[in-house]
Amino acid sequence: MAFIKNIFDRNFLEYASYVIKDRAIPDLEDGLKPVQRRILHTLFEMDDGKFHKVANVAGSCMKYHPHGEASINPALIVLANKELLIDRQGNFGNLYTGDDAAAPRYIECRVTPLAKDIFYNPKLTPWVDSYDGRNKEPVLFPAKIPVVLVLGVEGIAVGMSTKILPHNVLEVLEAEITCLSGKKFELYPDFPTGGYVDVSSYEGGNGKVLVRAKLDTSDPKRILIKELPFGSTTESIINSIDNAAKAGRIKIQSINDFTTDKVEIEIKLARGVYAQETVDALFAFTECEQSISVNLLVIKNGLPSVMTVTEVIKHHAKQLVKILTSELELEKKELLNKLHLRTLERIFIEERIYKGIEKMKTAKGVQDAVISGFKPFLKEIGTRGVSEDDVDHLLKIPIRRISLYDINKAKDEMDQINARIKEINNHLKNITAYSIAFLKGIIEKIKNNEEIGSGKRRTVVGAFDKVIAKEVVKRDVDLKYDPKTGYLGTNVSGAKVAEVSPFDRILAIRKNGMYTVMELPEKAFVGSDAWWTGIADKDILSDTVFTIIYKDKEEGYPYIKRCVIEGWIMNKDYFLVPDGAVILHLDTREEFTFTLKYKPKPRLKVLTEEFKAQDYNIRGLKAGGIKLSNKEAEKAAAKNK
């Protein structure tokens, strides 16, 4: 059994690790899940400037992604609808209405130039064998911006989940520039559907936000929904309004959806109902307002890590400097190689070193002749010298090129190479300034790209109080109680005991002193002659003193108990008095006078006695009562004043 348990434990751990790292959680370095990374890699490979059928892209991507097109197609459509990395052509669905995209064979896509600027550098990208070993796929792209914040992401893994809200791409880049400049910055979510967001509890991406629709209430008899809260569609928000209307929480005449490329939902209000008084109800009872909990969980250095927005920006600022340094050093190395070869070519042709190989009959003789021919020019060549690979390169120069060799053109090219190397050296010395300039260049490209709306913020950031449903709804429902049948509820024929709302909870104190807090009932049995029924509002009850006058089971002696009901568990029964005791009177006034009538007995001269309730201290719910007399009580009566 222990052996089998070890197998299960090991397999579950491997499965959990796979789901976390290779499917559900994005990597901090490039902000992508594996399927998104493979889609972009496929598009980079296919890129020829033209659009490609999504079905073809998915087919090619299956060389790298082992889970098939059922997972590739939806991921590609979601990524394309972010309007940043993939250009679209055709029906990719409607973000506002929630309509699905057309079939993959009918829609087309291609990678954007911006995606290449951000991700594409095969020489700096680490590669690994694909799942079948036939191809190479990227481990991580060398991303130059924090894509995980720009795109936003949601994923559920084994034992953990991530929900990262999207942010405005220009604000993310500005924040990175500010970070590189050594200054403080703030960054808040921005949603493609617009609307409003309250970020007072955002907590750097690990708290929650409150989102609202944008409402037009200029017409007092109708409300227009112009922008949606994040996470809602026109269909879901209309359904929520319909449900609220059926439940009687809002009063509307009709609702119409005129959404096309812009959201427009018209709510016509019922007679006698006006826009301003309906807005709070829409926020309280429909999807016009929602609370979204967020958790910024990413894979960092191969392990799940919870980070803040600020930490992500700081990490990517350092990563950008590192990537740009590597790119410059790589370019410098390639230019030095090119300069070295151009220098060898010039000397080889100008000094006619190639003439020395005409008499050689062996390959080694040819090679030695070329190397010997360069000896007088080693100072000009530099410490690198002439290698066998250099000789092979020179021997492959066509005769036509030698005969048409232009000395001035070659000199100009070498001057340009030297100028670029000097420029690279300057960038490396001022790498932070170069990084900032790079980000500013990306910002200009985005601003000039009409496809992504010039990167303008769509969601308005502001603070607004969350609307509490029970504070919005009116208490216009009659709660009735029939003392003969013992039933309490809204569907009971009896006397009205209170006006309540559907959100109110009801406190019922029965004849035997047992009390219960319940949801508003249509018809619930609480027993005949219940002492008290009303709304169980903690704010109200915390200021309400219950005075219970009762007699014990054994001797019939009278007691008084004064207490406050402050807490409860729903539908659980509690007792205010000992088991078997009989309640003589219950009152909620802080001050009143009551009279006890005792049972007549021989030699008992005083049969009535008067007390003041306020003379006795308020005690805890579990505390016993205070004995009022050693005489057997018969009944109690309180004075009205």
Short mmCIF file of N, CA and C in Angstrom, two decimals, residues 426-524:
data_model
loop_
_atom_site.label_atom_id
_atom_site.label_comp_id
_atom_site.label_asym_id
_atom_site.label_seq_id
_atom_site.Cartn_x
_atom_site.Cartn_y
_atom_site.Cartn_z
N ASN A 426 28.58 53.96 -27.19
CA ASN A 426 27.96 55.07 -26.47
C ASN A 426 26.66 54.64 -25.80
N HIS A 427 25.86 53.81 -26.50
CA HIS A 427 24.62 53.29 -25.90
C HIS A 427 24.92 52.41 -24.70
N LEU A 428 25.95 51.60 -24.80
CA LEU A 428 26.30 50.71 -23.69
C LEU A 428 26.75 51.50 -22.46
N LYS A 429 27.42 52.61 -22.70
CA LYS A 429 27.85 53.46 -21.58
C LYS A 429 26.65 54.17 -20.94
N ASN A 430 25.61 54.42 -21.73
CA ASN A 430 24.41 55.11 -21.23
C ASN A 430 23.18 54.22 -21.46
N ILE A 431 23.26 53.00 -20.93
CA ILE A 431 22.25 52.00 -21.25
C ILE A 431 20.88 52.36 -20.70
N THR A 432 20.82 53.04 -19.55
CA THR A 432 19.52 53.43 -18.99
C THR A 432 18.82 54.44 -19.89
N ALA A 433 19.57 55.43 -20.34
CA ALA A 433 19.00 56.44 -21.25
C ALA A 433 18.58 55.78 -22.57
N TYR A 434 19.37 54.83 -23.04
CA TYR A 434 19.02 54.11 -24.27
C TYR A 434 17.74 53.30 -24.07
N SER A 435 17.58 52.69 -22.89
CA SER A 435 16.37 51.92 -22.60
C SER A 435 15.14 52.82 -22.58
N ILE A 436 15.28 53.98 -21.97
CA ILE A 436 14.17 54.94 -21.93
C ILE A 436 13.81 55.39 -23.34
N ALA A 437 14.82 55.64 -24.17
CA ALA A 437 14.58 56.05 -25.56
C ALA A 437 13.86 54.94 -26.33
N PHE A 438 14.23 53.70 -26.05
CA PHE A 438 13.56 52.57 -26.71
C PHE A 438 12.08 52.54 -26.35
N LEU A 439 11.77 52.70 -25.05
CA LEU A 439 10.38 52.69 -24.62
C LEU A 439 9.60 53.85 -25.22
N LYS A 440 10.23 55.01 -25.32
CA LYS A 440 9.56 56.16 -25.93
C LYS A 440 9.26 55.90 -27.40
N GLY A 441 10.16 55.18 -28.05
CA GLY A 441 9.92 54.82 -29.44
C GLY A 441 8.71 53.89 -29.58
N ILE A 442 8.58 52.93 -28.65
CA ILE A 442 7.43 52.02 -28.65
C ILE A 442 6.14 52.82 -28.41
N ILE A 443 6.21 53.78 -27.51
CA ILE A 443 5.04 54.62 -27.21
C ILE A 443 4.57 55.36 -28.46
N GLU A 444 5.51 55.92 -29.22
CA GLU A 444 5.16 56.65 -30.44
C GLU A 444 4.52 55.72 -31.48
N LYS A 445 5.05 54.50 -31.58
CA LYS A 445 4.46 53.54 -32.53
C LYS A 445 3.03 53.20 -32.15
N ILE A 446 2.78 53.04 -30.86
CA ILE A 446 1.43 52.71 -30.40
C ILE A 446 0.49 53.88 -30.63
N LYS A 447 0.94 55.09 -30.33
CA LYS A 447 0.10 56.27 -30.52
C LYS A 447 -0.28 56.47 -31.99
N ASN A 448 0.59 56.06 -32.88
CA ASN A 448 0.32 56.22 -34.31
C ASN A 448 -0.40 55.03 -34.92
N ASN A 449 -0.75 54.04 -34.09
CA ASN A 449 -1.42 52.83 -34.58
C ASN A 449 -2.91 52.94 -34.29
N GLU A 450 -3.69 53.20 -35.31
CA GLU A 450 -5.13 53.38 -35.14
C GLU A 450 -5.84 52.08 -34.79
N GLU A 451 -5.19 50.94 -35.08
CA GLU A 451 -5.84 49.65 -34.83
C GLU A 451 -6.07 49.41 -33.34
N ILE A 452 -5.24 49.97 -32.51
CA ILE A 452 -5.39 49.77 -31.07
C ILE A 452 -5.83 51.05 -30.38
N GLY A 453 -6.45 51.94 -31.15
CA GLY A 453 -7.05 53.13 -30.58
C GLY A 453 -6.07 54.10 -29.98
N SER A 454 -4.85 54.11 -30.51
CA SER A 454 -3.80 55.03 -30.04
C SER A 454 -3.46 54.84 -28.58
N GLY A 455 -3.90 53.72 -28.00
CA GLY A 455 -3.51 53.40 -26.63
C GLY A 455 -4.17 54.25 -25.56
N LYS A 456 -5.27 54.94 -25.88
CA LYS A 456 -5.90 55.82 -24.90
C LYS A 456 -6.60 55.01 -23.81
N ARG A 457 -6.60 55.59 -22.59
CA ARG A 457 -7.30 54.93 -21.46
C ARG A 457 -8.79 54.91 -21.73
N ARG A 458 -9.41 53.78 -21.43
CA ARG A 458 -10.84 53.62 -21.67
C ARG A 458 -11.65 53.62 -20.39
N THR A 459 -11.05 53.21 -19.28
CA THR A 459 -11.77 53.11 -18.01
C THR A 459 -11.42 54.30 -17.12
N VAL A 460 -12.45 54.90 -16.54
CA VAL A 460 -12.25 56.06 -15.65
C VAL A 460 -11.97 55.55 -14.25
N VAL A 461 -10.85 56.02 -13.66
CA VAL A 461 -10.49 55.63 -12.29
C VAL A 461 -11.08 56.64 -11.32
N GLY A 462 -11.76 56.16 -10.32
CA GLY A 462 -12.35 57.05 -9.32
C GLY A 462 -12.76 56.26 -8.10
N ALA A 463 -13.17 56.95 -7.07
CA ALA A 463 -13.62 56.29 -5.84
C ALA A 463 -15.13 56.44 -5.74
N PHE A 464 -15.82 55.35 -5.48
CA PHE A 464 -17.26 55.42 -5.24
C PHE A 464 -17.63 54.40 -4.19
N ASP A 465 -18.63 54.75 -3.39
CA ASP A 465 -19.07 53.88 -2.31
C ASP A 465 -19.85 52.71 -2.88
N LYS A 466 -19.56 51.54 -2.35
CA LYS A 466 -20.31 50.35 -2.77
C LYS A 466 -21.74 50.47 -2.29
N VAL A 467 -22.67 50.23 -3.18
CA VAL A 467 -24.09 50.31 -2.83
C VAL A 467 -24.50 49.03 -2.11
N ILE A 468 -25.00 49.17 -0.89
CA ILE A 468 -25.46 48.01 -0.12
C ILE A 468 -26.90 47.73 -0.48
N ALA A 469 -27.16 46.50 -0.91
CA ALA A 469 -28.48 46.15 -1.43
C ALA A 469 -29.59 46.43 -0.42
N LYS A 470 -29.38 46.07 0.84
CA LYS A 470 -30.46 46.22 1.82
C LYS A 470 -30.72 47.68 2.16
N GLU A 471 -29.75 48.57 1.83
CA GLU A 471 -29.97 49.98 2.06
C GLU A 471 -30.73 50.63 0.92
N VAL A 472 -30.68 49.99 -0.26
CA VAL A 472 -31.35 50.55 -1.43
C VAL A 472 -32.81 50.14 -1.49
N VAL A 473 -33.08 48.88 -1.18
CA VAL A 473 -34.43 48.36 -1.34
C VAL A 473 -35.37 48.97 -0.30
N LYS A 474 -36.59 49.21 -0.70
CA LYS A 474 -37.58 49.80 0.20
C LYS A 474 -38.22 48.72 1.06
N ARG A 475 -38.55 49.11 2.30
CA ARG A 475 -39.27 48.20 3.18
C ARG A 475 -40.77 48.41 2.95
N ASP A 476 -41.27 47.69 1.96
CA ASP A 476 -42.68 47.85 1.60
C ASP A 476 -43.41 46.51 1.55
N VAL A 477 -42.83 45.50 2.21
CA VAL A 477 -43.46 44.18 2.29
C VAL A 477 -44.04 44.01 3.70
N ASP A 478 -45.29 43.60 3.79
CA ASP A 478 -45.94 43.42 5.09
C ASP A 478 -45.57 42.06 5.69
N LEU A 479 -45.03 42.09 6.91
CA LEU A 479 -44.78 40.87 7.68
C LEU A 479 -45.97 40.68 8.62
N LYS A 480 -46.65 39.55 8.52
CA LYS A 480 -47.88 39.32 9.28
C LYS A 480 -47.71 38.13 10.23
N TYR A 481 -48.50 38.20 11.32
CA TYR A 481 -48.46 37.11 12.32
C TYR A 481 -49.88 36.81 12.77
N ASP A 482 -50.19 35.50 12.75
CA ASP A 482 -51.50 35.04 13.21
C ASP A 482 -51.31 34.32 14.54
N PRO A 483 -51.67 34.97 15.68
CA PRO A 483 -51.43 34.36 17.00
C PRO A 483 -52.25 33.09 17.24
N LYS A 484 -53.33 32.90 16.50
CA LYS A 484 -54.15 31.70 16.70
C LYS A 484 -53.50 30.47 16.07
N THR A 485 -53.06 30.61 14.83
CA THR A 485 -52.43 29.47 14.14
C THR A 485 -50.94 29.37 14.44
N GLY A 486 -50.34 30.50 14.85
CA GLY A 486 -48.91 30.50 15.16
C GLY A 486 -48.00 30.67 13.97
N TYR A 487 -48.57 31.09 12.82
CA TYR A 487 -47.76 31.25 11.62
C TYR A 487 -47.33 32.71 11.43
N LEU A 488 -46.09 32.87 10.92
CA LEU A 488 -45.50 34.19 10.67
C LEU A 488 -44.97 34.21 9.24
N GLY A 489 -45.17 35.32 8.50
CA GLY A 489 -44.63 35.41 7.15
C GLY A 489 -45.34 36.44 6.30
N THR A 490 -44.92 36.50 5.04
CA THR A 490 -45.51 37.45 4.10
C THR A 490 -46.77 36.90 3.47
N ASN A 491 -46.93 35.58 3.53
CA ASN A 491 -48.10 34.94 2.93
C ASN A 491 -49.00 34.35 4.02
N VAL A 492 -49.26 35.18 5.03
CA VAL A 492 -50.06 34.75 6.18
C VAL A 492 -51.21 35.74 6.36
N SER A 493 -52.39 35.24 6.64
CA SER A 493 -53.53 36.12 6.92
C SER A 493 -53.54 36.40 8.42
N GLY A 494 -53.11 37.57 8.77
CA GLY A 494 -53.04 37.95 10.18
C GLY A 494 -52.74 39.42 10.31
N ALA A 495 -52.39 39.85 11.48
CA ALA A 495 -52.10 41.25 11.74
C ALA A 495 -50.68 41.59 11.28
N LYS A 496 -50.52 42.79 10.71
CA LYS A 496 -49.19 43.25 10.29
C LYS A 496 -48.36 43.60 11.52
N VAL A 497 -47.17 43.02 11.60
CA VAL A 497 -46.28 43.31 12.74
C VAL A 497 -45.12 44.21 12.35
N ALA A 498 -44.80 44.26 11.03
CA ALA A 498 -43.70 45.12 10.58
C ALA A 498 -43.72 45.24 9.07
N GLU A 499 -43.11 46.32 8.57
CA GLU A 499 -42.86 46.47 7.13
C GLU A 499 -41.40 46.13 6.88
N VAL A 500 -41.15 45.17 5.98
CA VAL A 500 -39.80 44.65 5.79
C VAL A 500 -39.45 44.66 4.31
N SER A 501 -38.17 44.35 4.03
CA SER A 501 -37.70 44.20 2.66
C SER A 501 -37.30 42.74 2.44
N PRO A 502 -37.13 42.32 1.19
CA PRO A 502 -36.73 40.92 0.94
C PRO A 502 -35.37 40.57 1.53
N PHE A 503 -34.56 41.57 1.91
CA PHE A 503 -33.23 41.31 2.44
C PHE A 503 -33.20 41.26 3.97
N ASP A 504 -34.30 41.60 4.59
CA ASP A 504 -34.33 41.62 6.05
C ASP A 504 -34.35 40.21 6.62
N ARG A 505 -33.72 40.08 7.78
CA ARG A 505 -33.82 38.85 8.56
C ARG A 505 -34.76 39.10 9.74
N ILE A 506 -35.45 38.06 10.14
CA ILE A 506 -36.53 38.22 11.11
C ILE A 506 -36.16 37.51 12.41
N LEU A 507 -36.37 38.23 13.53
CA LEU A 507 -36.18 37.66 14.86
C LEU A 507 -37.56 37.31 15.43
N ALA A 508 -37.72 36.08 15.87
CA ALA A 508 -38.98 35.64 16.49
C ALA A 508 -38.67 35.07 17.87
N ILE A 509 -39.32 35.63 18.92
CA ILE A 509 -39.18 35.13 20.30
C ILE A 509 -40.48 34.42 20.65
N ARG A 510 -40.40 33.11 20.87
CA ARG A 510 -41.59 32.30 21.10
C ARG A 510 -42.09 32.41 22.55
N LYS A 511 -43.21 31.78 22.79
CA LYS A 511 -43.87 31.87 24.09
C LYS A 511 -43.01 31.27 25.21
N ASN A 512 -42.22 30.25 24.89
CA ASN A 512 -41.38 29.60 25.90
C ASN A 512 -40.02 30.26 26.09
N GLY A 513 -39.79 31.43 25.41
CA GLY A 513 -38.52 32.14 25.58
C GLY A 513 -37.45 31.74 24.59
N MET A 514 -37.76 30.82 23.68
CA MET A 514 -36.80 30.44 22.65
C MET A 514 -36.86 31.46 21.51
N TYR A 515 -35.68 31.87 21.02
CA TYR A 515 -35.68 32.82 19.90
C TYR A 515 -34.84 32.28 18.75
N THR A 516 -35.21 32.71 17.52
CA THR A 516 -34.56 32.26 16.29
C THR A 516 -34.49 33.42 15.31
N VAL A 517 -33.38 33.49 14.55
CA VAL A 517 -33.24 34.47 13.47
C VAL A 517 -33.32 33.70 12.16
N MET A 518 -34.20 34.16 11.25
CA MET A 518 -34.45 33.44 9.99
C MET A 518 -34.54 34.42 8.83
N GLU A 519 -34.38 33.87 7.60
CA GLU A 519 -34.64 34.69 6.41
C GLU A 519 -36.12 35.04 6.38
N LEU A 520 -36.45 36.12 5.65
CA LEU A 520 -37.84 36.53 5.56
C LEU A 520 -38.68 35.36 5.05
N PRO A 521 -39.62 34.83 5.90
CA PRO A 521 -40.38 33.64 5.48
C PRO A 521 -41.69 34.02 4.77
N GLU A 522 -42.10 33.15 3.88
CA GLU A 522 -43.46 33.29 3.34
C GLU A 522 -44.48 32.79 4.37
N LYS A 523 -44.11 31.66 5.01
CA LYS A 523 -45.00 31.11 6.04
C LYS A 523 -44.17 30.19 6.93
N ALA A 524 -43.95 30.62 8.18
CA ALA A 524 -43.14 29.83 9.11
C ALA A 524 -43.89 29.72 10.44
#
